[in-house]
């Protein structure tokens, strides 16, 4: 079974936070993406989404 990943756009739509805030959380090691592709796209799994909800 594949793990569903959420894109930055998905996270923005689900939580209402900004892209800049997500990048800031990554930069400060508060919330790291679950996977980063070679092209730099960040992907988050269900656990990361739960962690983000606790942060918010």
mmCIF file with all atom_site columns, C-alpha atoms in Angstrom:
data_model
loop_
_atom_site.group_PDB
_atom_site.id
_atom_site.type_symbol
_atom_site.label_atom_id
_atom_site.label_alt_id
_atom_site.label_comp_id
_atom_site.label_asym_id
_atom_site.label_entity_id
_atom_site.label_seq_id
_atom_site.pdbx_PDB_ins_code
_atom_site.Cartn_x
_atom_site.Cartn_y
_atom_site.Cartn_z
_atom_site.occupancy
_atom_site.B_iso_or_equiv
_atom_site.pdbx_formal_charge
_atom_site.auth_seq_id
_atom_site.auth_comp_id
_atom_site.auth_asym_id
_atom_site.auth_atom_id
_atom_site.pdbx_PDB_model_num
ATOM 1  C CA . UNK A 1 1  ? 0.000  0.000  0.000  1.00 0.00 ? 1  UNK A CA 1
ATOM 2  C CA . UNK A 1 2  ? 1.339  3.408  -0.979 1.00 0.00 ? 2  UNK A CA 1
ATOM 3  C CA . UNK A 1 3  ? 1.637  6.163  1.572  1.00 0.00 ? 3  UNK A CA 1
ATOM 4  C CA . UNK A 1 4  ? -0.461 9.125  0.465  1.00 0.00 ? 4  UNK A CA 1
ATOM 5  C CA . UNK A 1 5  ? 1.588  12.293 0.270  1.00 0.00 ? 5  UNK A CA 1
ATOM 6  C CA . UNK A 1 6  ? 0.264  15.830 0.386  1.00 0.00 ? 6  UNK A CA 1
ATOM 7  C CA . UNK A 1 7  ? 1.813  18.610 -1.669 1.00 0.00 ? 7  UNK A CA 1
ATOM 8  C CA . UNK A 1 8  ? 2.433  22.086 -0.314 1.00 0.00 ? 8  UNK A CA 1
ATOM 9  C CA . UNK A 1 9  ? -0.703 23.215 -2.163 1.00 0.00 ? 9  UNK A CA 1
ATOM 10 C CA . UNK A 1 10 ? -2.740 20.458 -0.468 1.00 0.00 ? 10 UNK A CA 1
ATOM 11 C CA . UNK A 1 11 ? -1.433 21.475 2.970  1.00 0.00 ? 11 UNK A CA 1
ATOM 12 C CA . UNK A 1 12 ? -2.281 25.126 2.294  1.00 0.00 ? 12 UNK A CA 1
ATOM 13 C CA . UNK A 1 13 ? -5.841 24.203 1.310  1.00 0.00 ? 13 UNK A CA 1
ATOM 14 C CA . UNK A 1 14 ? -6.337 21.865 4.285  1.00 0.00 ? 14 UNK A CA 1
ATOM 15 C CA . UNK A 1 15 ? -4.877 24.091 7.016  1.00 0.00 ? 15 UNK A CA 1
ATOM 16 C CA . UNK A 1 16 ? -5.075 27.618 5.616  1.00 0.00 ? 16 UNK A CA 1
ATOM 17 C CA . UNK A 1 17 ? -1.463 28.475 6.444  1.00 0.00 ? 17 UNK A CA 1
ATOM 18 C CA . UNK A 1 18 ? 0.823  30.128 3.924  1.00 0.00 ? 18 UNK A CA 1
ATOM 19 C CA . UNK A 1 19 ? 3.527  28.599 1.772  1.00 0.00 ? 19 UNK A CA 1
ATOM 20 C CA . UNK A 1 20 ? 5.984  30.937 3.425  1.00 0.00 ? 20 UNK A CA 1
ATOM 21 C CA . UNK A 1 21 ? 5.049  29.584 6.873  1.00 0.00 ? 21 UNK A CA 1
ATOM 22 C CA . UNK A 1 22 ? 5.594  25.992 5.706  1.00 0.00 ? 22 UNK A CA 1
ATOM 23 C CA . UNK A 1 23 ? 9.014  26.895 4.327  1.00 0.00 ? 23 UNK A CA 1
ATOM 24 C CA . UNK A 1 24 ? 9.841  28.678 7.591  1.00 0.00 ? 24 UNK A CA 1
ATOM 25 C CA . UNK A 1 25 ? 8.877  25.591 9.615  1.00 0.00 ? 25 UNK A CA 1
ATOM 26 C CA . UNK A 1 26 ? 11.180 23.542 7.385  1.00 0.00 ? 26 UNK A CA 1
ATOM 27 C CA . UNK A 1 27 ? 14.048 26.029 7.711  1.00 0.00 ? 27 UNK A CA 1
ATOM 28 C CA . UNK A 1 28 ? 13.793 26.100 11.528 1.00 0.00 ? 28 UNK A CA 1
ATOM 29 C CA . UNK A 1 29 ? 13.453 22.293 11.773 1.00 0.00 ? 29 UNK A CA 1
ATOM 30 C CA . UNK A 1 30 ? 10.013 22.614 13.321 1.00 0.00 ? 30 UNK A CA 1
ATOM 31 C CA . UNK A 1 31 ? 8.337  20.562 10.574 1.00 0.00 ? 31 UNK A CA 1
ATOM 32 C CA . UNK A 1 32 ? 10.390 18.753 7.957  1.00 0.00 ? 32 UNK A CA 1
ATOM 33 C CA . UNK A 1 33 ? 8.800  17.422 4.768  1.00 0.00 ? 33 UNK A CA 1
ATOM 34 C CA . UNK A 1 34 ? 8.392  13.640 4.653  1.00 0.00 ? 34 UNK A CA 1
ATOM 35 C CA . UNK A 1 35 ? 9.932  13.545 1.200  1.00 0.00 ? 35 UNK A CA 1
ATOM 36 C CA . UNK A 1 36 ? 11.739 16.033 -1.048 1.00 0.00 ? 36 UNK A CA 1
ATOM 37 C CA . UNK A 1 37 ? 11.981 15.213 -4.744 1.00 0.00 ? 37 UNK A CA 1
ATOM 38 C CA . UNK A 1 38 ? 14.991 15.994 -6.939 1.00 0.00 ? 38 UNK A CA 1
ATOM 39 C CA . UNK A 1 39 ? 13.133 18.999 -8.340 1.00 0.00 ? 39 UNK A CA 1
ATOM 40 C CA . UNK A 1 40 ? 12.767 20.456 -4.812 1.00 0.00 ? 40 UNK A CA 1
ATOM 41 C CA . UNK A 1 41 ? 9.060  19.700 -4.381 1.00 0.00 ? 41 UNK A CA 1
ATOM 42 C CA . UNK A 1 42 ? 8.145  19.005 -0.767 1.00 0.00 ? 42 UNK A CA 1
ATOM 43 C CA . UNK A 1 43 ? 5.708  16.254 0.182  1.00 0.00 ? 43 UNK A CA 1
ATOM 44 C CA . UNK A 1 44 ? 4.128  15.611 3.562  1.00 0.00 ? 44 UNK A CA 1
ATOM 45 C CA . UNK A 1 45 ? 2.567  12.410 4.877  1.00 0.00 ? 45 UNK A CA 1
ATOM 46 C CA . UNK A 1 46 ? -0.337 11.944 7.306  1.00 0.00 ? 46 UNK A CA 1
ATOM 47 C CA . UNK A 1 47 ? 1.995  12.016 10.336 1.00 0.00 ? 47 UNK A CA 1
ATOM 48 C CA . UNK A 1 48 ? 3.503  15.339 9.253  1.00 0.00 ? 48 UNK A CA 1
ATOM 49 C CA . UNK A 1 49 ? 0.001  16.747 8.778  1.00 0.00 ? 49 UNK A CA 1
ATOM 50 C CA . UNK A 1 50 ? -0.864 15.681 12.334 1.00 0.00 ? 50 UNK A CA 1
ATOM 51 C CA . UNK A 1 51 ? 2.307  17.330 13.640 1.00 0.00 ? 51 UNK A CA 1
ATOM 52 C CA . UNK A 1 52 ? 1.391  20.513 11.787 1.00 0.00 ? 52 UNK A CA 1
ATOM 53 C CA . UNK A 1 53 ? -2.064 20.514 13.364 1.00 0.00 ? 53 UNK A CA 1
ATOM 54 C CA . UNK A 1 54 ? -0.421 20.323 16.817 1.00 0.00 ? 54 UNK A CA 1
ATOM 55 C CA . UNK A 1 55 ? 1.922  23.206 15.902 1.00 0.00 ? 55 UNK A CA 1
ATOM 56 C CA . UNK A 1 56 ? -1.019 25.324 14.818 1.00 0.00 ? 56 UNK A CA 1
#
